[in-house]
Short mmCIF file of N, CA and C in Angstrom, two decimals:
data_model
loop_
_atom_site.label_atom_id
_atom_site.label_comp_id
_atom_site.label_asym_id
_atom_site.label_seq_id
_atom_site.Cartn_x
_atom_site.Cartn_y
_atom_site.Cartn_z
N MET A 1 86.15 -16.64 -26.21
CA MET A 1 85.38 -15.47 -26.57
C MET A 1 86.21 -14.21 -26.28
N THR A 2 86.27 -13.31 -27.23
CA THR A 2 86.99 -12.06 -27.01
C THR A 2 86.12 -11.08 -26.25
N LYS A 3 86.76 -10.28 -25.44
CA LYS A 3 86.04 -9.29 -24.65
C LYS A 3 85.75 -8.08 -25.51
N PRO A 4 84.56 -7.48 -25.35
CA PRO A 4 84.26 -6.23 -26.05
C PRO A 4 85.27 -5.15 -25.67
N ARG A 5 85.71 -4.40 -26.66
CA ARG A 5 86.66 -3.30 -26.47
C ARG A 5 85.90 -1.98 -26.49
N ILE A 6 86.05 -1.20 -25.42
CA ILE A 6 85.32 0.06 -25.27
C ILE A 6 86.33 1.21 -25.18
N LEU A 7 86.11 2.25 -25.97
CA LEU A 7 86.94 3.45 -25.92
C LEU A 7 86.08 4.62 -25.46
N PHE A 8 86.48 5.25 -24.35
CA PHE A 8 85.81 6.44 -23.84
C PHE A 8 86.58 7.67 -24.32
N LEU A 9 85.86 8.62 -24.92
CA LEU A 9 86.49 9.84 -25.44
C LEU A 9 85.96 11.07 -24.74
N CYS A 10 86.86 12.01 -24.49
CA CYS A 10 86.50 13.31 -23.94
C CYS A 10 87.46 14.34 -24.52
N THR A 11 87.26 15.58 -24.22
CA THR A 11 88.09 16.62 -24.81
C THR A 11 89.56 16.49 -24.40
N HIS A 12 89.84 16.49 -23.10
CA HIS A 12 91.23 16.51 -22.64
C HIS A 12 91.71 15.19 -22.05
N ASN A 13 90.85 14.19 -22.00
CA ASN A 13 91.22 12.90 -21.39
C ASN A 13 91.83 13.13 -20.02
N SER A 14 91.15 13.97 -19.23
CA SER A 14 91.70 14.33 -17.92
C SER A 14 90.80 13.97 -16.74
N ALA A 15 89.50 13.75 -16.98
CA ALA A 15 88.60 13.45 -15.86
C ALA A 15 87.54 12.43 -16.26
N ARG A 16 86.53 12.86 -17.03
CA ARG A 16 85.39 11.97 -17.34
C ARG A 16 85.80 10.68 -18.02
N SER A 17 86.56 10.77 -19.08
CA SER A 17 86.96 9.56 -19.81
C SER A 17 87.92 8.71 -18.97
N GLN A 18 88.76 9.35 -18.18
CA GLN A 18 89.67 8.61 -17.30
C GLN A 18 88.89 7.87 -16.22
N MET A 19 87.89 8.53 -15.64
CA MET A 19 87.07 7.88 -14.62
C MET A 19 86.29 6.73 -15.24
N ALA A 20 85.76 6.92 -16.44
CA ALA A 20 85.01 5.85 -17.12
C ALA A 20 85.90 4.64 -17.38
N GLU A 21 87.11 4.88 -17.87
CA GLU A 21 88.04 3.78 -18.10
C GLU A 21 88.32 3.03 -16.80
N GLY A 22 88.62 3.76 -15.74
CA GLY A 22 88.91 3.13 -14.46
C GLY A 22 87.72 2.37 -13.89
N LEU A 23 86.53 2.95 -14.03
CA LEU A 23 85.33 2.29 -13.53
C LEU A 23 85.05 0.99 -14.28
N LEU A 24 85.12 1.03 -15.60
CA LEU A 24 84.83 -0.19 -16.35
C LEU A 24 85.86 -1.27 -16.04
N ARG A 25 87.10 -0.91 -15.94
CA ARG A 25 88.13 -1.90 -15.56
C ARG A 25 87.84 -2.49 -14.20
N HIS A 26 87.48 -1.63 -13.25
CA HIS A 26 87.21 -2.08 -11.88
C HIS A 26 85.97 -2.97 -11.81
N LEU A 27 84.93 -2.58 -12.50
CA LEU A 27 83.66 -3.29 -12.41
C LEU A 27 83.59 -4.55 -13.27
N ALA A 28 84.33 -4.57 -14.38
CA ALA A 28 84.14 -5.70 -15.31
C ALA A 28 85.36 -5.97 -16.19
N ALA A 29 86.56 -5.92 -15.62
CA ALA A 29 87.76 -6.18 -16.41
C ALA A 29 87.76 -7.60 -16.97
N ASP A 30 87.04 -8.49 -16.33
CA ASP A 30 86.96 -9.86 -16.82
C ASP A 30 86.06 -9.98 -18.06
N ARG A 31 85.27 -8.94 -18.33
CA ARG A 31 84.33 -8.99 -19.46
C ARG A 31 84.54 -7.91 -20.51
N PHE A 32 85.35 -6.89 -20.21
CA PHE A 32 85.58 -5.78 -21.14
C PHE A 32 87.05 -5.39 -21.15
N GLU A 33 87.48 -4.79 -22.25
CA GLU A 33 88.75 -4.08 -22.32
C GLU A 33 88.39 -2.60 -22.39
N ALA A 34 88.94 -1.80 -21.48
CA ALA A 34 88.59 -0.38 -21.40
C ALA A 34 89.78 0.49 -21.77
N TYR A 35 89.50 1.54 -22.55
CA TYR A 35 90.51 2.50 -22.99
C TYR A 35 89.89 3.89 -22.90
N SER A 36 90.75 4.92 -22.87
CA SER A 36 90.26 6.28 -22.94
C SER A 36 91.25 7.13 -23.71
N ALA A 37 90.74 8.23 -24.26
CA ALA A 37 91.56 9.17 -25.01
C ALA A 37 90.82 10.50 -25.09
N GLY A 38 91.52 11.50 -25.63
CA GLY A 38 90.92 12.81 -25.78
C GLY A 38 91.23 13.42 -27.13
N THR A 39 90.49 14.46 -27.45
CA THR A 39 90.81 15.18 -28.68
C THR A 39 92.14 15.90 -28.50
N GLU A 40 92.51 16.17 -27.23
CA GLU A 40 93.82 16.70 -26.84
C GLU A 40 94.27 15.89 -25.63
N ALA A 41 95.56 15.82 -25.41
CA ALA A 41 96.06 15.17 -24.19
C ALA A 41 96.54 16.25 -23.22
N THR A 42 96.22 16.08 -21.96
CA THR A 42 96.69 17.01 -20.94
C THR A 42 97.28 16.20 -19.79
N ARG A 43 96.55 16.11 -18.69
CA ARG A 43 96.98 15.31 -17.54
C ARG A 43 95.72 14.84 -16.81
N VAL A 44 95.85 13.77 -16.07
CA VAL A 44 94.73 13.30 -15.28
C VAL A 44 94.60 14.22 -14.08
N ARG A 45 93.40 14.74 -13.89
CA ARG A 45 93.18 15.74 -12.84
C ARG A 45 93.24 15.11 -11.45
N PRO A 46 93.93 15.78 -10.53
CA PRO A 46 94.06 15.25 -9.17
C PRO A 46 92.72 14.98 -8.48
N LEU A 47 91.71 15.83 -8.71
CA LEU A 47 90.41 15.59 -8.06
C LEU A 47 89.70 14.37 -8.66
N ALA A 48 89.96 14.05 -9.91
CA ALA A 48 89.41 12.82 -10.50
C ALA A 48 90.08 11.62 -9.83
N ILE A 49 91.37 11.71 -9.63
CA ILE A 49 92.10 10.63 -8.95
C ILE A 49 91.56 10.44 -7.54
N ARG A 50 91.33 11.55 -6.82
CA ARG A 50 90.80 11.45 -5.45
C ARG A 50 89.40 10.87 -5.42
N ALA A 51 88.55 11.31 -6.33
CA ALA A 51 87.17 10.80 -6.36
C ALA A 51 87.15 9.30 -6.61
N MET A 52 88.01 8.85 -7.48
CA MET A 52 88.07 7.41 -7.78
C MET A 52 88.68 6.63 -6.61
N ALA A 53 89.68 7.20 -5.96
CA ALA A 53 90.32 6.54 -4.82
C ALA A 53 89.31 6.28 -3.71
N GLU A 54 88.30 7.14 -3.59
CA GLU A 54 87.26 6.93 -2.58
C GLU A 54 86.50 5.62 -2.80
N LEU A 55 86.51 5.13 -4.03
CA LEU A 55 85.86 3.85 -4.35
C LEU A 55 86.87 2.70 -4.37
N GLY A 56 88.10 3.01 -4.02
CA GLY A 56 89.14 1.98 -4.05
C GLY A 56 89.68 1.72 -5.45
N ILE A 57 89.52 2.69 -6.35
CA ILE A 57 89.98 2.56 -7.73
C ILE A 57 91.14 3.53 -7.94
N ASP A 58 92.29 3.00 -8.32
CA ASP A 58 93.49 3.82 -8.51
C ASP A 58 93.67 4.14 -9.99
N ILE A 59 93.46 5.40 -10.36
CA ILE A 59 93.71 5.83 -11.73
C ILE A 59 94.93 6.73 -11.81
N SER A 60 95.71 6.77 -10.74
CA SER A 60 96.86 7.68 -10.68
C SER A 60 97.94 7.33 -11.69
N THR A 61 97.99 6.10 -12.17
CA THR A 61 99.01 5.73 -13.15
C THR A 61 98.49 5.81 -14.58
N GLN A 62 97.22 6.13 -14.76
CA GLN A 62 96.68 6.31 -16.10
C GLN A 62 97.24 7.61 -16.69
N ALA A 63 97.46 7.61 -17.99
CA ALA A 63 98.01 8.80 -18.65
C ALA A 63 97.01 9.35 -19.65
N SER A 64 97.05 10.66 -19.84
CA SER A 64 96.21 11.31 -20.83
C SER A 64 96.77 11.03 -22.22
N LYS A 65 95.90 10.61 -23.14
CA LYS A 65 96.31 10.23 -24.49
C LYS A 65 95.40 10.89 -25.52
N THR A 66 95.91 11.06 -26.73
CA THR A 66 95.06 11.58 -27.81
C THR A 66 94.42 10.42 -28.55
N MET A 67 93.29 10.70 -29.18
CA MET A 67 92.54 9.66 -29.86
C MET A 67 93.23 9.14 -31.12
N GLU A 68 94.19 9.91 -31.67
CA GLU A 68 94.89 9.46 -32.87
C GLU A 68 95.53 8.09 -32.67
N ARG A 69 95.93 7.80 -31.46
CA ARG A 69 96.54 6.51 -31.12
C ARG A 69 95.61 5.34 -31.46
N TYR A 70 94.31 5.58 -31.43
CA TYR A 70 93.34 4.50 -31.59
C TYR A 70 92.56 4.53 -32.90
N LEU A 71 92.85 5.47 -33.78
CA LEU A 71 92.02 5.64 -34.98
C LEU A 71 91.89 4.39 -35.83
N GLY A 72 92.91 3.58 -35.93
CA GLY A 72 92.81 2.37 -36.75
C GLY A 72 92.45 1.12 -35.97
N ALA A 73 92.25 1.24 -34.69
CA ALA A 73 92.01 0.08 -33.84
C ALA A 73 90.53 -0.34 -33.85
N PRO A 74 90.27 -1.62 -33.73
CA PRO A 74 88.87 -2.08 -33.67
C PRO A 74 88.29 -1.90 -32.26
N PHE A 75 87.08 -1.36 -32.21
CA PHE A 75 86.36 -1.21 -30.94
C PHE A 75 84.92 -1.65 -31.13
N ASP A 76 84.38 -2.25 -30.09
CA ASP A 76 82.97 -2.62 -30.13
C ASP A 76 82.11 -1.38 -29.93
N ALA A 77 82.63 -0.43 -29.13
CA ALA A 77 81.91 0.83 -28.93
C ALA A 77 82.90 1.94 -28.65
N VAL A 78 82.63 3.09 -29.24
CA VAL A 78 83.32 4.33 -28.91
C VAL A 78 82.28 5.20 -28.24
N ILE A 79 82.56 5.60 -27.00
CA ILE A 79 81.59 6.36 -26.21
C ILE A 79 82.17 7.73 -25.90
N THR A 80 81.52 8.77 -26.41
CA THR A 80 81.94 10.13 -26.06
C THR A 80 81.22 10.50 -24.77
N VAL A 81 81.99 11.06 -23.83
CA VAL A 81 81.41 11.40 -22.53
C VAL A 81 81.28 12.92 -22.35
N CYS A 82 81.48 13.66 -23.44
CA CYS A 82 81.24 15.09 -23.42
C CYS A 82 80.83 15.54 -24.82
N ASP A 83 80.07 16.61 -24.87
CA ASP A 83 79.56 17.10 -26.16
C ASP A 83 80.66 17.57 -27.09
N GLN A 84 81.69 18.23 -26.56
CA GLN A 84 82.76 18.73 -27.42
C GLN A 84 83.48 17.59 -28.12
N ALA A 85 83.76 16.52 -27.41
CA ALA A 85 84.44 15.38 -28.03
C ALA A 85 83.54 14.73 -29.07
N ASN A 86 82.25 14.70 -28.80
CA ASN A 86 81.34 14.10 -29.76
C ASN A 86 81.38 14.86 -31.09
N GLU A 87 81.41 16.17 -31.02
CA GLU A 87 81.42 16.98 -32.23
C GLU A 87 82.78 16.97 -32.92
N ALA A 88 83.87 16.86 -32.15
CA ALA A 88 85.21 16.87 -32.73
C ALA A 88 85.70 15.47 -33.11
N CYS A 89 84.96 14.47 -32.72
CA CYS A 89 85.40 13.09 -32.90
C CYS A 89 85.32 12.67 -34.37
N PRO A 90 86.42 12.13 -34.88
CA PRO A 90 86.38 11.63 -36.25
C PRO A 90 85.60 10.33 -36.31
N VAL A 91 85.39 9.85 -37.48
CA VAL A 91 84.73 8.55 -37.65
C VAL A 91 85.75 7.47 -37.30
N PHE A 92 85.38 6.60 -36.41
CA PHE A 92 86.22 5.46 -36.07
C PHE A 92 85.73 4.30 -36.92
N LEU A 93 86.45 4.04 -37.99
CA LEU A 93 86.02 3.01 -38.93
C LEU A 93 85.97 1.63 -38.29
N GLY A 94 86.81 1.41 -37.29
CA GLY A 94 86.83 0.12 -36.62
C GLY A 94 85.79 -0.04 -35.54
N ALA A 95 85.00 1.00 -35.27
CA ALA A 95 84.01 0.94 -34.20
C ALA A 95 82.70 0.37 -34.70
N MET A 96 82.19 -0.62 -34.00
CA MET A 96 80.92 -1.21 -34.36
C MET A 96 79.75 -0.32 -33.95
N GLU A 97 79.95 0.46 -32.88
CA GLU A 97 78.87 1.31 -32.36
C GLU A 97 79.48 2.58 -31.79
N ARG A 98 78.77 3.68 -31.93
CA ARG A 98 79.20 4.94 -31.33
C ARG A 98 78.06 5.46 -30.45
N LEU A 99 78.38 5.70 -29.20
CA LEU A 99 77.39 6.16 -28.23
C LEU A 99 77.78 7.53 -27.72
N ARG A 100 76.77 8.30 -27.37
CA ARG A 100 76.99 9.65 -26.84
C ARG A 100 76.42 9.72 -25.43
N TRP A 101 77.31 9.82 -24.46
CA TRP A 101 76.93 10.00 -23.08
C TRP A 101 77.44 11.38 -22.68
N SER A 102 76.59 12.30 -22.40
CA SER A 102 77.02 13.65 -22.08
C SER A 102 76.98 13.88 -20.57
N PHE A 103 78.14 14.19 -20.01
CA PHE A 103 78.25 14.50 -18.59
C PHE A 103 78.86 15.90 -18.44
N PRO A 104 78.47 16.64 -17.40
CA PRO A 104 79.07 17.95 -17.18
C PRO A 104 80.57 17.80 -16.89
N ASP A 105 81.31 18.82 -17.23
CA ASP A 105 82.76 18.81 -17.01
C ASP A 105 83.07 19.18 -15.56
N PRO A 106 83.54 18.22 -14.76
CA PRO A 106 83.83 18.56 -13.36
C PRO A 106 84.99 19.53 -13.22
N ALA A 107 85.83 19.62 -14.23
CA ALA A 107 86.96 20.56 -14.18
C ALA A 107 86.48 22.01 -14.18
N GLN A 108 85.24 22.24 -14.57
CA GLN A 108 84.68 23.59 -14.58
C GLN A 108 84.08 23.98 -13.22
N ALA A 109 84.09 23.05 -12.27
CA ALA A 109 83.52 23.32 -10.95
C ALA A 109 84.29 24.44 -10.26
N THR A 110 83.55 25.23 -9.50
CA THR A 110 84.15 26.33 -8.75
C THR A 110 83.86 26.12 -7.27
N GLY A 111 84.42 26.98 -6.46
CA GLY A 111 84.20 26.90 -5.02
C GLY A 111 85.42 26.31 -4.33
N THR A 112 85.19 25.87 -3.10
CA THR A 112 86.28 25.27 -2.33
C THR A 112 86.67 23.94 -2.96
N GLU A 113 87.80 23.43 -2.54
CA GLU A 113 88.23 22.12 -3.05
C GLU A 113 87.19 21.05 -2.75
N GLU A 114 86.59 21.11 -1.56
CA GLU A 114 85.57 20.12 -1.20
C GLU A 114 84.33 20.26 -2.09
N GLU A 115 83.94 21.49 -2.41
CA GLU A 115 82.80 21.71 -3.31
C GLU A 115 83.12 21.19 -4.71
N GLN A 116 84.33 21.41 -5.17
CA GLN A 116 84.74 20.90 -6.47
C GLN A 116 84.76 19.38 -6.46
N LEU A 117 85.28 18.79 -5.40
CA LEU A 117 85.34 17.33 -5.28
C LEU A 117 83.93 16.73 -5.31
N ALA A 118 82.97 17.42 -4.73
CA ALA A 118 81.58 16.94 -4.76
C ALA A 118 81.08 16.84 -6.20
N VAL A 119 81.49 17.76 -7.06
CA VAL A 119 81.09 17.70 -8.47
C VAL A 119 81.74 16.49 -9.14
N TYR A 120 83.00 16.25 -8.87
CA TYR A 120 83.68 15.07 -9.42
C TYR A 120 82.98 13.79 -8.97
N ARG A 121 82.58 13.74 -7.70
CA ARG A 121 81.87 12.56 -7.20
C ARG A 121 80.56 12.35 -7.94
N ALA A 122 79.81 13.43 -8.14
CA ALA A 122 78.52 13.32 -8.82
C ALA A 122 78.70 12.83 -10.26
N VAL A 123 79.69 13.36 -10.96
CA VAL A 123 79.95 12.91 -12.33
C VAL A 123 80.42 11.46 -12.33
N ARG A 124 81.31 11.13 -11.41
CA ARG A 124 81.79 9.74 -11.28
C ARG A 124 80.61 8.79 -11.08
N ASP A 125 79.71 9.14 -10.19
CA ASP A 125 78.57 8.26 -9.90
C ASP A 125 77.62 8.15 -11.09
N ALA A 126 77.45 9.24 -11.83
CA ALA A 126 76.60 9.20 -13.03
C ALA A 126 77.23 8.32 -14.11
N ILE A 127 78.54 8.40 -14.26
CA ILE A 127 79.23 7.54 -15.23
C ILE A 127 79.10 6.08 -14.81
N ARG A 128 79.29 5.82 -13.54
CA ARG A 128 79.18 4.44 -13.05
C ARG A 128 77.78 3.88 -13.34
N ALA A 129 76.76 4.67 -13.10
CA ALA A 129 75.39 4.21 -13.35
C ALA A 129 75.19 3.86 -14.83
N ARG A 130 75.70 4.69 -15.74
CA ARG A 130 75.56 4.40 -17.18
C ARG A 130 76.31 3.13 -17.55
N ILE A 131 77.51 2.97 -17.00
CA ILE A 131 78.30 1.76 -17.29
C ILE A 131 77.55 0.52 -16.81
N GLU A 132 77.03 0.59 -15.60
CA GLU A 132 76.32 -0.57 -15.05
C GLU A 132 75.04 -0.87 -15.83
N GLN A 133 74.29 0.17 -16.21
CA GLN A 133 73.00 -0.02 -16.88
C GLN A 133 73.15 -0.36 -18.36
N GLU A 134 74.09 0.29 -19.05
CA GLU A 134 74.14 0.17 -20.49
C GLU A 134 75.24 -0.74 -21.02
N LEU A 135 76.24 -1.02 -20.23
CA LEU A 135 77.29 -1.92 -20.70
C LEU A 135 77.24 -3.26 -19.98
N ILE A 136 77.38 -3.22 -18.66
CA ILE A 136 77.48 -4.46 -17.91
C ILE A 136 76.18 -5.25 -17.94
N SER A 137 75.05 -4.62 -17.67
CA SER A 137 73.78 -5.35 -17.67
C SER A 137 73.41 -5.81 -19.08
N HIS A 138 73.80 -5.05 -20.09
CA HIS A 138 73.52 -5.41 -21.49
C HIS A 138 74.26 -6.69 -21.86
N LEU A 139 75.49 -6.86 -21.35
CA LEU A 139 76.28 -8.03 -21.67
C LEU A 139 75.69 -9.27 -21.02
N ARG A 140 75.07 -9.09 -19.85
CA ARG A 140 74.46 -10.23 -19.15
C ARG A 140 73.20 -10.70 -19.87
N ALA A 141 72.52 -9.79 -20.57
CA ALA A 141 71.23 -10.12 -21.19
C ALA A 141 71.39 -11.10 -22.33
#
């Protein structure tokens, strides 16, 4: 049996989509193939790396990529994790399903580094909950 292929999309592929890719790999790499990309490529944000490291998940070697790399690839689901990517996202002809999960951009957080990190943690935890409820539990059903 082939594993479902999931592509997480965000604007810069720097935080939300990177965390989603890392979470799905960590939670269910034996049942899913996880990928991420952005409408633009930048860099993986250090606070996203730190928030994930708190869960024992290392995303420090993940790289920011543009979605053009995946346009012709088959996916079981393409999931946009921000509204801007959803609106800028082209049609993925190889995608069986397109889902819209909207999370706030933790990169927009202000305040001290610790206050900003708290926003990354909250977004990370919200993404994890969606993955567990809508992907992992769905596959078990």
